[in-house]
Coordinates of C-alpha atoms in Angstrom, one line a residue:
Chain A
M1 CA -0.3 27.2 14.9
T2 CA 3.1 25.7 13.8
S3 CA 4.4 23.4 16.3
I4 CA 3.9 19.6 16.0
E5 CA 2.0 19.7 18.9
Q6 CA -0.4 22.0 17.8
L7 CA -0.6 20.3 14.2
L8 CA -1.0 16.9 15.2
N9 CA -3.7 17.4 17.5
F10 CA -7.5 17.0 17.2
S11 CA -8.3 20.5 18.2
N12 CA -6.6 21.3 14.8
P13 CA -9.2 21.0 12.3
I14 CA -7.0 20.1 9.3
F15 CA -5.4 17.2 11.5
K16 CA -9.1 16.1 12.2
S17 CA -10.2 16.2 8.9
Y18 CA -7.3 14.0 7.5
V19 CA -8.1 11.8 10.5
F20 CA -11.6 11.5 9.6
W21 CA -11.0 10.7 6.1
T22 CA -8.2 8.5 6.3
G23 CA -10.3 6.3 8.9
V24 CA -13.1 6.5 6.2
L25 CA -11.0 5.3 3.5
V26 CA -9.3 2.5 5.3
I27 CA -12.9 1.0 6.1
K28 CA -13.9 1.6 2.2
T29 CA -10.9 0.1 1.2
L30 CA -11.3 -3.2 3.6
G31 CA -14.4 -3.1 2.5
M32 CA -13.6 -4.2 -1.0
S33 CA -12.6 -7.6 0.6
L34 CA -16.3 -8.4 1.3
L35 CA -17.4 -7.1 -2.0
T36 CA -14.7 -9.5 -3.7
A37 CA -15.6 -12.4 -1.1
S38 CA -19.3 -11.8 -1.9
Q39 CA -18.7 -12.0 -5.9
R40 CA -16.7 -15.0 -5.1
F41 CA -19.4 -17.1 -3.5
K42 CA -22.0 -15.7 -6.0
T43 CA -20.5 -16.9 -8.9
K44 CA -18.4 -19.8 -7.5
T45 CA -14.9 -18.4 -8.4
F46 CA -12.1 -19.5 -6.3
A47 CA -8.4 -19.0 -6.6
N48 CA -7.1 -21.9 -4.5
P49 CA -7.9 -25.2 -4.1
E50 CA -8.3 -25.4 -0.4
D51 CA -11.3 -22.7 -0.7
L52 CA -13.5 -25.1 -3.2
M53 CA -16.8 -26.0 -1.1
S54 CA -17.5 -28.8 -3.5
P55 CA -15.4 -31.4 -5.2
K56 CA -17.1 -30.5 -8.4
L57 CA -15.6 -26.8 -8.7
K58 CA -12.6 -26.0 -9.8
V59 CA -10.0 -23.0 -9.3
K60 CA -11.3 -20.2 -11.7
F61 CA -9.6 -16.8 -12.5
D62 CA -11.5 -15.0 -14.7
D63 CA -14.8 -14.3 -13.8
P64 CA -15.8 -11.0 -14.9
N65 CA -17.9 -9.7 -11.8
V66 CA -14.8 -11.0 -9.2
E67 CA -12.0 -9.4 -11.5
R68 CA -13.9 -6.0 -11.8
V69 CA -14.0 -5.9 -7.9
R70 CA -10.5 -7.2 -8.0
R71 CA -9.5 -4.2 -10.4
A72 CA -11.4 -1.5 -8.4
H73 CA -9.5 -2.9 -5.1
R74 CA -6.2 -2.6 -6.9
N75 CA -6.9 0.9 -8.0
D76 CA -7.5 1.6 -4.2
L77 CA -4.3 0.3 -3.4
E78 CA -2.5 2.5 -6.1
N79 CA -4.2 5.7 -5.2
I80 CA -5.6 5.5 -1.5
L81 CA -2.5 4.1 0.2
P82 CA 0.0 6.9 -1.0
F83 CA -2.8 9.6 0.1
F84 CA -2.5 8.1 3.6
I85 CA 1.1 9.3 4.3
I86 CA 1.4 12.4 1.9
G87 CA -2.1 13.8 3.5
L88 CA -0.5 13.4 7.0
L89 CA 3.1 15.0 5.9
Y90 CA 0.9 17.8 3.9
T91 CA -0.7 18.3 7.5
L92 CA 2.8 18.7 8.8
T93 CA 3.4 21.6 6.0
N94 CA 0.7 23.8 8.1
P95 CA -1.4 24.5 4.8
S96 CA -4.5 26.9 4.7
A97 CA -6.9 25.4 6.7
F98 CA -9.5 25.8 4.2
L99 CA -7.8 24.4 1.4
A100 CA -6.5 21.5 3.0
I101 CA -10.0 20.2 4.3
T102 CA -11.1 21.1 1.0
L103 CA -8.4 18.7 -0.7
F104 CA -9.0 15.7 1.9
R105 CA -13.0 15.8 1.2
V106 CA -12.1 15.7 -2.5
V107 CA -10.1 12.6 -2.1
G108 CA -12.6 11.0 0.3
I109 CA -15.7 11.4 -1.5
A110 CA -13.9 11.0 -5.3
R111 CA -12.6 7.7 -4.2
I112 CA -16.0 6.4 -2.7
V113 CA -17.7 7.8 -6.1
H114 CA -14.8 5.7 -7.7
T115 CA -15.9 2.5 -6.1
L116 CA -19.5 3.1 -6.5
V117 CA -19.4 3.5 -10.5
Y118 CA -16.7 1.0 -10.6
A119 CA -17.5 -1.9 -8.7
V120 CA -21.1 -1.3 -7.3
V121 CA -23.2 -0.2 -10.1
V122 CA -21.2 0.3 -13.4
V123 CA -21.7 3.6 -14.6
P124 CA -20.7 4.6 -18.2
Q125 CA -17.7 6.6 -18.7
P126 CA -16.5 9.4 -17.9
A127 CA -17.8 8.7 -13.9
R128 CA -15.1 6.5 -13.5
A129 CA -12.3 8.6 -15.1
L130 CA -13.4 11.7 -13.2
S131 CA -13.9 10.5 -10.0
W132 CA -10.1 8.7 -10.4
F133 CA -8.9 12.2 -11.5
A134 CA -10.3 14.4 -8.8
A135 CA -8.5 12.3 -6.2
Y136 CA -5.6 11.8 -8.4
G137 CA -4.9 15.7 -9.0
A138 CA -5.7 16.4 -5.4
T139 CA -3.3 13.9 -4.1
I140 CA -0.7 15.0 -6.6
Y141 CA -0.9 18.6 -5.5
M142 CA -0.6 17.9 -2.0
A143 CA 2.7 15.5 -2.9
V144 CA 4.0 18.6 -4.7
Q145 CA 3.5 21.0 -1.7
V146 CA 5.6 18.6 0.4
V147 CA 8.1 18.1 -2.0
L148 CA 8.5 21.9 -2.2
T149 CA 8.3 22.4 1.7
A150 CA 11.1 19.7 2.2
A151 CA 13.3 21.0 -0.4
F152 CA 13.7 24.7 0.3
Chain B
M1 CA -1.1 10.8 28.6
T2 CA -2.6 13.0 26.3
S3 CA 0.0 15.1 24.5
I4 CA 1.6 14.2 21.3
E5 CA 5.1 14.2 23.1
Q6 CA 3.9 11.6 25.4
L7 CA 2.0 9.6 22.7
L8 CA 4.3 9.1 20.0
N9 CA 7.0 8.3 22.4
F10 CA 9.0 4.9 23.3
S11 CA 8.2 5.3 26.9
N12 CA 4.4 4.8 26.0
P13 CA 3.6 1.3 25.8
I14 CA 1.2 1.8 23.3
F15 CA 3.7 3.4 20.5
K16 CA 6.1 1.1 21.5
S17 CA 3.9 -2.0 20.7
Y18 CA 2.6 -0.4 17.6
V19 CA 6.3 0.4 16.3
F20 CA 7.6 -3.2 17.2
W21 CA 4.6 -5.2 15.2
T22 CA 4.8 -2.4 12.2
G23 CA 8.3 -3.2 11.8
V24 CA 8.0 -7.0 12.2
L25 CA 5.1 -6.8 9.6
V26 CA 7.3 -4.7 7.2
I27 CA 10.0 -7.5 7.4
K28 CA 7.3 -10.0 6.8
T29 CA 5.4 -8.4 3.9
L30 CA 9.0 -7.7 2.4
G31 CA 9.8 -11.3 2.9
M32 CA 7.0 -12.3 0.4
S33 CA 9.3 -10.9 -2.6
L34 CA 11.9 -13.4 -1.5
L35 CA 9.5 -16.3 -1.2
T36 CA 8.3 -15.3 -4.8
A37 CA 11.6 -15.3 -6.3
S38 CA 12.3 -18.9 -5.0
Q39 CA 9.5 -20.2 -6.2
R40 CA 10.3 -18.1 -9.6
F41 CA 13.7 -19.9 -9.8
K42 CA 12.6 -23.3 -8.2
T43 CA 10.0 -23.4 -11.2
K44 CA 11.5 -21.7 -13.9
T45 CA 8.5 -19.3 -14.2
F46 CA 9.8 -15.7 -15.1
A47 CA 7.4 -13.0 -16.0
N48 CA 9.7 -10.6 -18.2
P49 CA 11.9 -11.6 -21.0
E50 CA 14.8 -9.9 -19.6
D51 CA 14.8 -12.4 -16.7
L52 CA 14.9 -15.8 -18.7
M53 CA 18.2 -17.1 -17.7
S54 CA 18.2 -19.4 -20.9
P55 CA 17.2 -19.3 -24.5
K56 CA 14.8 -22.2 -24.0
L57 CA 13.0 -20.6 -21.3
K58 CA 9.6 -18.8 -22.4
V59 CA 7.8 -16.0 -19.7
K60 CA 5.1 -17.8 -18.0
F61 CA 2.4 -16.5 -15.9
D62 CA 0.5 -19.4 -14.6
D63 CA 2.7 -21.5 -12.2
P64 CA 0.5 -22.4 -9.2
N65 CA 3.3 -22.0 -6.7
V66 CA 4.4 -18.4 -7.7
E67 CA 0.6 -17.5 -8.4
R68 CA -0.3 -18.6 -4.6
V69 CA 2.7 -16.8 -3.1
R70 CA 1.7 -13.5 -5.3
R71 CA -1.7 -13.8 -4.1
A72 CA -0.9 -14.1 -0.4
H73 CA 1.6 -11.1 -1.0
R74 CA -1.2 -9.0 -2.7
N75 CA -3.4 -9.9 0.6
D76 CA -0.6 -8.4 2.6
L77 CA -0.8 -5.1 0.7
E78 CA -4.4 -5.0 1.3
N79 CA -4.6 -5.4 4.7
I80 CA -1.0 -4.7 6.2
L81 CA -0.8 -1.4 4.7
P82 CA -4.0 0.2 5.8
F83 CA -3.0 -1.0 9.3
F84 CA 0.1 0.9 9.4
I85 CA -1.8 4.0 8.8
I86 CA -4.5 3.3 11.2
G87 CA -2.3 1.7 13.7
L88 CA -0.7 5.1 13.9
L89 CA -3.6 7.3 14.2
Y90 CA -5.1 5.0 16.9
T91 CA -2.0 5.2 19.1
L92 CA -3.0 9.2 18.7
T93 CA -6.8 8.6 19.9
N94 CA -5.1 7.8 23.3
P95 CA -6.8 4.4 23.8
S96 CA -6.3 2.2 26.8
A97 CA -3.2 0.6 26.6
F98 CA -4.4 -3.3 27.5
L99 CA -7.0 -3.0 24.5
A100 CA -4.3 -1.3 21.9
I101 CA -1.6 -3.5 22.5
T102 CA -3.8 -6.6 22.3
L103 CA -5.2 -5.3 19.0
F104 CA -1.9 -4.7 17.8
R105 CA -0.9 -8.4 18.9
V106 CA -3.5 -9.6 17.3
V107 CA -2.9 -8.2 13.7
G108 CA 0.6 -9.1 13.8
I109 CA 0.3 -12.8 15.1
A110 CA -3.0 -13.4 12.8
R111 CA -1.1 -11.8 9.5
I112 CA 1.9 -14.3 10.3
V113 CA 0.0 -17.2 10.7
H114 CA -2.1 -16.1 7.5
T115 CA 1.4 -16.2 5.4
L116 CA 2.2 -19.4 7.2
V117 CA -1.0 -21.2 6.1
Y118 CA -1.3 -20.0 2.7
A119 CA 2.0 -19.5 1.4
V120 CA 4.2 -21.9 3.2
V121 CA 2.6 -24.8 4.2
V122 CA -1.1 -24.9 2.7
V123 CA -3.3 -25.7 5.7
P124 CA -7.0 -26.7 4.9
Q125 CA -9.6 -24.1 5.3
P126 CA -10.9 -22.0 7.6
A127 CA -7.1 -21.8 8.8
R128 CA -6.7 -18.8 6.2
A129 CA -10.1 -17.5 6.8
L130 CA -9.7 -17.3 10.5
S131 CA -6.4 -15.7 10.4
W132 CA -7.4 -13.2 7.7
F133 CA -10.4 -12.3 9.7
A134 CA -8.5 -11.8 13.1
A135 CA -6.4 -9.0 11.6
Y136 CA -9.5 -7.8 9.4
G137 CA -11.6 -7.4 12.3
A138 CA -9.3 -6.0 14.5
T139 CA -8.1 -3.3 12.1
I140 CA -11.5 -2.3 11.2
Y141 CA -12.2 -1.6 14.8
M142 CA -9.3 0.7 15.1
A143 CA -10.7 2.3 11.8
V144 CA -14.0 3.0 13.4
Q145 CA -12.7 4.3 16.8
V146 CA -10.4 6.6 14.8
V147 CA -13.5 8.0 12.6
L148 CA -15.3 8.5 15.7
T149 CA -12.9 10.2 17.4
A150 CA -12.1 12.4 14.7
A151 CA -16.1 13.0 13.8
F152 CA -17.0 14.4 17.3
Chain C
M1 CA 17.5 15.9 18.9
T2 CA 15.4 13.8 20.9
S3 CA 11.7 15.2 21.4
I4 CA 9.3 14.5 18.9
E5 CA 8.9 18.2 18.8
Q6 CA 12.5 18.1 17.4
L7 CA 12.5 14.9 15.2
L8 CA 9.4 15.7 13.4
N9 CA 10.5 19.1 12.6
F10 CA 11.3 20.7 9.2
S11 CA 14.9 22.0 10.8
N12 CA 15.5 18.5 11.4
P13 CA 17.6 17.7 8.4
I14 CA 16.8 13.6 8.6
F15 CA 12.8 14.4 8.9
K16 CA 13.6 16.9 6.1
S17 CA 15.4 14.0 4.0
Y18 CA 12.7 11.5 4.7
V19 CA 9.8 14.1 3.6
F20 CA 11.2 15.1 0.3
W21 CA 11.9 11.4 -1.0
T22 CA 8.5 10.3 0.1
G23 CA 6.8 13.2 -1.6
V24 CA 9.2 12.7 -4.5
L25 CA 8.4 8.4 -4.6
V26 CA 4.3 9.6 -4.2
I27 CA 4.8 11.4 -7.3
K28 CA 6.8 8.7 -8.9
T29 CA 4.1 6.0 -7.8
L30 CA 1.4 8.0 -9.0
G31 CA 3.0 8.5 -12.2
M32 CA 2.8 4.6 -13.2
S33 CA -0.9 5.4 -13.3
L34 CA -0.4 7.9 -16.5
L35 CA 2.4 5.6 -18.0
T36 CA -0.1 2.5 -17.9
A37 CA -2.9 4.7 -19.3
S38 CA -0.9 5.8 -22.1
Q39 CA -0.1 2.3 -22.6
R40 CA -3.3 1.3 -22.9
F41 CA -4.2 3.8 -25.2
K42 CA -1.3 3.3 -27.5
T43 CA -2.2 -0.5 -27.8
K44 CA -6.0 -0.3 -27.4
T45 CA -5.9 -2.6 -24.6
F46 CA -8.6 -1.7 -22.3
A47 CA -9.9 -4.0 -19.1
N48 CA -13.7 -2.7 -18.8
P49 CA -16.5 -3.1 -21.4
E50 CA -17.4 0.7 -20.6
D51 CA -13.6 2.0 -21.4
L52 CA -13.7 0.5 -25.0
M53 CA -14.2 4.0 -27.3
S54 CA -15.1 1.8 -30.6
P55 CA -17.5 -1.3 -30.9
K56 CA -14.9 -3.1 -32.5
L57 CA -12.7 -3.4 -29.5
K58 CA -13.1 -6.3 -26.8
V59 CA -11.6 -6.0 -23.2
K60 CA -7.9 -7.3 -23.6
F61 CA -5.8 -8.5 -20.6
D62 CA -2.7 -9.8 -21.9
D63 CA -0.7 -7.1 -23.7
P64 CA 2.8 -7.0 -23.1
N65 CA 3.7 -3.5 -22.8
V66 CA 0.6 -2.6 -20.5
E67 CA 1.4 -5.8 -18.4
R68 CA 5.1 -4.6 -18.2
V69 CA 4.0 -1.1 -16.8
R70 CA 1.5 -2.9 -14.1
R71 CA 4.0 -5.4 -12.9
A72 CA 6.4 -2.3 -12.2
H73 CA 3.3 -0.4 -10.4
R74 CA 2.6 -3.6 -8.3
N75 CA 6.2 -3.8 -7.6
D76 CA 6.3 -0.2 -6.2
L77 CA 3.2 -0.8 -4.0
E78 CA 5.3 -4.0 -2.5
N79 CA 8.7 -2.0 -2.0
I80 CA 8.0 1.8 -1.8
L81 CA 4.6 2.0 0.2
P82 CA 6.2 0.1 3.3
F83 CA 9.2 2.5 3.5
F84 CA 6.6 5.6 3.7
I85 CA 5.9 4.1 7.0
I86 CA 9.0 2.6 8.2
G87 CA 10.9 5.7 7.0
L88 CA 8.7 7.8 9.3
L89 CA 9.3 5.2 12.3
Y90 CA 12.9 5.4 11.5
T91 CA 13.2 9.0 11.7
L92 CA 11.7 8.7 15.2
T93 CA 14.3 6.2 16.6
N94 CA 16.7 9.3 16.4
P95 CA 19.4 7.5 14.0
S96 CA 22.7 9.1 12.6
A97 CA 21.7 11.8 10.3
F98 CA 24.4 10.6 7.9
L99 CA 23.2 7.3 7.5
A100 CA 19.4 7.9 7.7
I101 CA 19.8 10.5 4.6
T102 CA 21.9 8.0 3.1
L103 CA 19.6 5.4 3.2
F104 CA 16.6 7.6 2.2
R105 CA 18.5 8.7 -1.0
V106 CA 19.5 5.0 -1.8
V107 CA 15.6 4.2 -1.7
G108 CA 14.6 7.3 -3.8
I109 CA 17.3 6.9 -6.4
A110 CA 17.1 3.0 -6.3
R111 CA 13.1 3.0 -7.1
I112 CA 13.5 5.9 -10.0
V113 CA 16.0 3.6 -11.2
H114 CA 14.3 0.4 -11.2
T115 CA 11.1 2.4 -12.8
L116 CA 13.4 3.5 -15.5
V117 CA 15.0 -0.1 -16.5
Y118 CA 11.7 -1.7 -16.1
A119 CA 8.9 0.4 -17.6
V120 CA 10.6 3.1 -19.5
V121 CA 13.4 1.6 -21.4
V122 CA 14.1 -2.2 -20.8
V123 CA 17.6 -2.6 -20.0
P124 CA 19.3 -6.1 -19.5
Q125 CA 19.5 -7.7 -15.8
P126 CA 21.0 -7.4 -13.7
A127 CA 19.8 -3.8 -13.9
R128 CA 16.7 -3.9 -12.3
A129 CA 17.5 -7.0 -9.8
L130 CA 20.2 -4.3 -8.5
S131 CA 18.1 -1.2 -8.1
W132 CA 15.4 -3.7 -6.7
F133 CA 17.8 -4.9 -3.9
A134 CA 19.5 -1.5 -3.1
A135 CA 15.8 -0.4 -2.2
Y136 CA 15.0 -3.7 -0.7
G137 CA 18.2 -3.8 1.3
A138 CA 17.9 -0.4 2.7
T139 CA 14.5 -0.8 3.7
I140 CA 14.8 -4.0 5.5
Y141 CA 18.0 -2.3 7.6
M142 CA 15.6 0.6 9.0
A143 CA 12.8 -2.0 9.6
V144 CA 15.1 -4.1 11.6
Q145 CA 16.4 -0.7 13.7
V146 CA 12.9 0.0 14.3
V147 CA 12.3 -3.5 15.7
L148 CA 15.4 -3.5 17.6
T149 CA 14.4 0.3 19.2
A150 CA 11.0 -0.9 19.9
A151 CA 11.9 -4.5 21.6
F152 CA 14.5 -3.1 23.9

């Protein structure tokens, strides 16, 4: 299990797990747009004049419910998007299957929990901090392994 | 047409189309920085004290023209960046060439239209909503196919 | 050196360089979260009610030190994330090793310098503008090469 033909292959359980969680997290991240839109319509908070559905409305940028979802969405961009590329490169370093699949699951589940406790039902800290850190730590670990593999 | 050697190959029209539209959308997304800069200089709106070119200027964060381009740029980050990875993984699922190339074209053209009607010439809704949704729907479809391929 | 087996291989110095700088830049970008957190605690600036550690604090969105780090972080998302995919696709176009490795180094070093002069020690312009442009120009060049390879 060392050639690219064997690594980037759906019969490789590491690659399969990477692809599964990447697909799930793409759907989850894209879902934030619907969550934002639903909050915008619920609170009638629109950022562009052409979006206003009534002449009585004005553009608004400070609704706390809209802004909360937008912060969660930005947090996804900051944390999930780097995982997409580093998870792929980590797969190419031919890691232990058990460790790699565990790391992908940690990132996938932790980021779903992060969204739930941040933007769906607000749960007191440290729920968000812990879920954020679980995915962050796993991603940093993979990135360090990737750098070490490429450096030596 | 199932080995990685055949899939990630410029003689594979699906891969060629994916690479073409990804390159185009990288250039388009990076172009938003120049559009932002041009609006910043035109309206003398700068976010950092060290950017002020005259002692009479102050930092400013609320120019509507600058903020509009920045919202369009952020929308690119939210929608185009996930496409980059999911389009690549979708290519690896060995999809129908006709469907895959159509989906890549939809994403590419819809996102260019989205920028034009959002940040270049403001066109009334539903122009922006429709162009946004076309790329969004195509990306979600690819992500679902990727998850299904990896799950079974 | 033209098959995917030879291109996506740690014995290919171009791929090795791409993977190294991508790993370094993932760590650098993720590091912005710690820099933001450190500024948040230092200035007691929190964006969510559940993050407030004392009943005397209120949510705050306009601390200049926090906002500066957040702007630098967003600039990373705008510029570094597109590099991750375009650097990989550029590697697949089988470029000159000297040119490719130079471009990856320019992007890697320029983006580290950009963070240092923007968010660590504020250096007068044009330090930030130049470091931003170096990485931007290199990424645009790679994207144009990728588009040309896929288009013909």
